[in-house]
Tab-separated table of C-alpha atoms in Angstrom:
chain	number	residue	atom	x	y	z
A	1	UNK	CA	9.563	267.179	33.532
A	2	UNK	CA	10.657	265.287	30.450
A	3	UNK	CA	9.261	267.944	28.100
A	4	UNK	CA	11.002	270.639	30.107
A	5	UNK	CA	14.379	268.894	29.862
A	6	UNK	CA	13.917	268.305	26.129
A	7	UNK	CA	13.570	272.012	25.652
A	8	UNK	CA	15.917	273.322	28.337
A	9	UNK	CA	19.001	271.136	27.765
A	10	UNK	CA	19.416	271.939	24.037
A	11	UNK	CA	18.788	275.607	24.793
A	12	UNK	CA	21.447	275.558	27.499
A	13	UNK	CA	24.004	273.905	25.187
A	14	UNK	CA	23.197	276.351	22.379
A	15	UNK	CA	23.772	279.243	24.772
A	16	UNK	CA	27.062	277.806	26.009
A	17	UNK	CA	28.356	277.199	22.487
A	18	UNK	CA	27.265	280.678	21.447
A	19	UNK	CA	29.193	282.148	24.371
A	20	UNK	CA	32.203	279.861	23.862
A	21	UNK	CA	32.697	280.467	20.107
A	22	UNK	CA	33.746	284.166	20.273
A	23	UNK	CA	36.116	283.439	23.175
A	24	UNK	CA	37.786	280.601	21.279
A	25	UNK	CA	38.047	282.679	18.125
A	26	UNK	CA	39.673	285.560	20.024
A	27	UNK	CA	42.201	283.182	21.622
A	28	UNK	CA	43.051	281.672	18.240
A	29	UNK	CA	43.621	285.134	16.750
A	30	UNK	CA	45.959	286.041	19.597
A	31	UNK	CA	47.992	282.880	19.076
A	32	UNK	CA	48.198	283.434	15.297
A	33	UNK	CA	46.104	280.456	14.104
A	34	UNK	CA	44.140	280.619	10.911
A	35	UNK	CA	44.371	283.200	8.179
A	36	UNK	CA	43.702	286.143	10.465
A	37	UNK	CA	46.467	288.354	11.732
A	38	UNK	CA	46.766	289.521	15.280
A	39	UNK	CA	46.183	293.222	15.819
A	40	UNK	CA	47.376	294.511	19.170
A	41	UNK	CA	44.523	296.075	21.097
A	42	UNK	CA	44.585	298.346	24.116
A	43	UNK	CA	43.445	295.861	26.785
A	44	UNK	CA	42.394	298.578	29.205
A	45	UNK	CA	39.346	299.248	27.019
A	46	UNK	CA	38.816	295.747	25.638
A	47	UNK	CA	37.711	292.946	27.950
A	48	UNK	CA	36.934	289.332	27.173
A	49	UNK	CA	33.434	288.159	26.437
A	50	UNK	CA	33.223	286.340	29.760
A	51	UNK	CA	34.196	289.397	31.781
A	52	UNK	CA	31.698	291.563	29.879
A	53	UNK	CA	28.864	289.104	30.494
A	54	UNK	CA	29.925	288.602	34.122
A	55	UNK	CA	30.007	292.353	34.687
A	56	UNK	CA	26.569	292.636	33.083
A	57	UNK	CA	25.183	289.904	35.379
A	58	UNK	CA	26.665	291.662	38.402
A	59	UNK	CA	25.206	294.959	37.205
A	60	UNK	CA	21.762	293.360	36.715
A	61	UNK	CA	21.845	291.821	40.198
A	62	UNK	CA	22.996	295.103	41.767
A	63	UNK	CA	20.289	297.122	39.997
A	64	UNK	CA	17.573	294.664	41.051
A	65	UNK	CA	18.611	294.548	44.696
A	66	UNK	CA	19.742	298.132	45.323
A	67	UNK	CA	17.246	299.991	43.140
A	68	UNK	CA	15.255	300.927	46.252
A	69	UNK	CA	18.218	303.032	47.450
A	70	UNK	CA	17.308	305.560	44.755
A	71	UNK	CA	14.609	306.907	47.113
A	72	UNK	CA	16.924	308.127	49.916
A	73	UNK	CA	19.569	309.141	47.371
A	74	UNK	CA	17.133	311.423	45.539
A	75	UNK	CA	15.658	312.812	48.765
A	76	UNK	CA	19.164	313.761	49.962
A	77	UNK	CA	20.260	315.210	46.614
A	78	UNK	CA	17.033	317.184	46.086
A	79	UNK	CA	17.170	318.521	49.653
A	80	UNK	CA	20.773	319.639	49.150
A	81	UNK	CA	19.826	321.418	45.904
A	82	UNK	CA	16.688	323.121	47.302
A	83	UNK	CA	14.878	323.132	50.642
A	84	UNK	CA	13.788	320.378	53.026
A	85	UNK	CA	10.109	320.390	52.052
A	86	UNK	CA	10.695	320.153	48.322
A	87	UNK	CA	13.527	317.697	48.965
A	88	UNK	CA	11.311	315.249	50.804
A	89	UNK	CA	8.287	315.451	48.493
A	90	UNK	CA	10.061	315.946	45.161
A	91	UNK	CA	12.921	313.631	46.080
A	92	UNK	CA	10.444	310.896	47.050
A	93	UNK	CA	8.706	311.030	43.660
A	94	UNK	CA	12.001	311.318	41.806
A	95	UNK	CA	13.347	308.371	43.817
A	96	UNK	CA	10.305	306.239	43.041
A	97	UNK	CA	10.708	306.924	39.323
A	98	UNK	CA	14.445	306.137	39.408
A	99	UNK	CA	13.764	303.005	41.488
A	100	UNK	CA	11.471	301.767	38.745
A	101	UNK	CA	14.098	302.724	36.183
A	102	UNK	CA	16.889	300.851	38.007
A	103	UNK	CA	14.737	297.749	38.477
A	104	UNK	CA	13.678	297.898	34.810
A	105	UNK	CA	17.320	298.175	33.733
A	106	UNK	CA	18.158	295.222	35.994
A	107	UNK	CA	15.417	293.112	34.426
A	108	UNK	CA	16.514	294.089	30.906
A	109	UNK	CA	20.132	293.204	31.732
A	110	UNK	CA	19.056	289.917	33.309
A	111	UNK	CA	17.011	288.914	30.267
A	112	UNK	CA	19.788	289.857	27.813
A	113	UNK	CA	22.795	288.538	29.760
A	114	UNK	CA	24.335	286.697	26.767
A	115	UNK	CA	24.617	289.989	24.856
A	116	UNK	CA	27.583	292.057	26.089
A	117	UNK	CA	25.992	295.500	26.092
A	118	UNK	CA	27.063	298.770	27.635
A	119	UNK	CA	25.371	299.737	30.922
A	120	UNK	CA	22.174	301.736	30.516
A	121	UNK	CA	22.025	303.499	33.894
A	122	UNK	CA	24.726	306.008	34.767
A	123	UNK	CA	26.370	305.884	37.291
A	124	UNK	CA	26.643	302.138	36.752
A	125	UNK	CA	26.109	301.276	40.423
A	126	UNK	CA	24.071	303.375	42.840
A	127	UNK	CA	26.927	303.762	45.326
A	128	UNK	CA	29.220	305.297	42.688
A	129	UNK	CA	28.965	309.100	42.665
A	130	UNK	CA	26.119	309.260	45.152
A	131	UNK	CA	25.769	313.030	44.621
A	132	UNK	CA	25.080	312.700	40.887
A	133	UNK	CA	21.519	312.109	39.682
A	134	UNK	CA	20.881	308.880	37.801
A	135	UNK	CA	20.602	309.194	34.032
A	136	UNK	CA	19.741	306.595	31.437
A	137	UNK	CA	21.692	306.285	28.213
A	138	UNK	CA	21.274	304.378	24.974
A	139	UNK	CA	19.707	300.947	25.306
A	140	UNK	CA	21.256	297.702	23.998
A	141	UNK	CA	24.464	299.195	22.577
A	142	UNK	CA	27.023	296.408	22.190
A	143	UNK	CA	30.238	296.784	24.150
A	144	UNK	CA	32.762	296.467	21.333
A	145	UNK	CA	36.537	296.633	21.367
A	146	UNK	CA	38.206	299.160	19.150
A	147	UNK	CA	40.293	296.727	17.101
A	148	UNK	CA	40.655	298.901	14.044
A	149	UNK	CA	43.856	300.847	13.847
A	150	UNK	CA	43.239	304.566	13.956
A	151	UNK	CA	43.069	306.242	10.585
A	152	UNK	CA	46.191	308.195	9.770
A	153	UNK	CA	45.560	311.575	8.251
A	154	UNK	CA	48.001	313.406	6.066
A	155	UNK	CA	49.314	316.537	7.702
A	156	UNK	CA	47.436	319.623	6.637
A	157	UNK	CA	49.787	322.313	5.363
A	158	UNK	CA	49.561	325.576	7.208
A	159	UNK	CA	48.162	328.398	5.098
A	160	UNK	CA	50.519	331.163	4.134
A	161	UNK	CA	49.264	334.434	5.489
A	162	UNK	CA	49.894	337.751	3.782
A	163	UNK	CA	51.508	340.415	5.952
A	164	UNK	CA	49.023	342.588	7.741
A	165	UNK	CA	48.507	346.078	6.351
A	166	UNK	CA	48.251	348.726	9.018
A	167	UNK	CA	46.173	351.760	8.079
A	168	UNK	CA	47.424	355.158	9.216
A	169	UNK	CA	45.727	356.526	12.293
A	170	UNK	CA	43.303	359.320	11.367
A	171	UNK	CA	43.723	362.762	12.883
A	172	UNK	CA	41.098	363.537	15.519
A	173	UNK	CA	38.615	366.233	14.508
A	174	UNK	CA	37.995	368.940	17.074
A	175	UNK	CA	34.340	370.039	16.945
A	176	UNK	CA	34.243	371.342	20.476
A	177	UNK	CA	34.146	375.042	19.412
A	178	UNK	CA	31.234	374.455	17.056
A	179	UNK	CA	29.231	372.558	19.670
A	180	UNK	CA	30.024	375.144	22.330
A	181	UNK	CA	28.828	378.027	20.098
A	182	UNK	CA	25.607	376.236	19.171
A	183	UNK	CA	24.933	375.290	22.776
A	184	UNK	CA	25.615	378.828	23.987
A	185	UNK	CA	23.248	380.299	21.390
A	186	UNK	CA	20.459	377.926	22.365
A	187	UNK	CA	20.914	378.645	26.053
A	188	UNK	CA	20.886	382.388	25.379
A	189	UNK	CA	17.573	382.166	23.510
A	190	UNK	CA	15.995	380.081	26.242
A	191	UNK	CA	17.245	382.507	28.909
A	192	UNK	CA	15.856	385.525	27.010
A	193	UNK	CA	12.437	383.881	26.642
A	194	UNK	CA	12.325	383.077	30.338
A	195	UNK	CA	13.348	386.591	31.315
A	196	UNK	CA	10.624	388.122	29.147
A	197	UNK	CA	7.922	386.385	31.070
């Protein structure tokens, strides 16, 4: 037990200080301490480190416990998109694969809780958008705030267009008499040949 506590306690404190440092630094920037300047950020897209990690822990727990619900979800969705026989068989296999995927995502999120990453499985929770099939996105992408101000581009001048030149409408050519004469001559020769027989 003593060896365990010698290893576990320093590791726990290192993790807490690692999690606490970015939060403290963000609070100091907001209050104007230090040589950094505060840049207003849209808070609807930017959450604190603690809320990101808490949401990731909740997501990991939800994926581990509700991953089995992928089986009935996929059976229902596959049945609605095809027939009952393919829905049960194909949906069962598809559900088993997505169950393994959800549980794997839950384990990966649980192991990497201190890293605030974006969710891998979409929809994030199985009960969100039940009719949509589960997809898996990029793995271990950090959930960053967009603190940079958007780049301002110089306005692009509109090109000056030359006035359109309209060509005169050509006169229609009437070849109907020529075609009628040629057609009549051909029909006459065919008729004469048939009459001679």
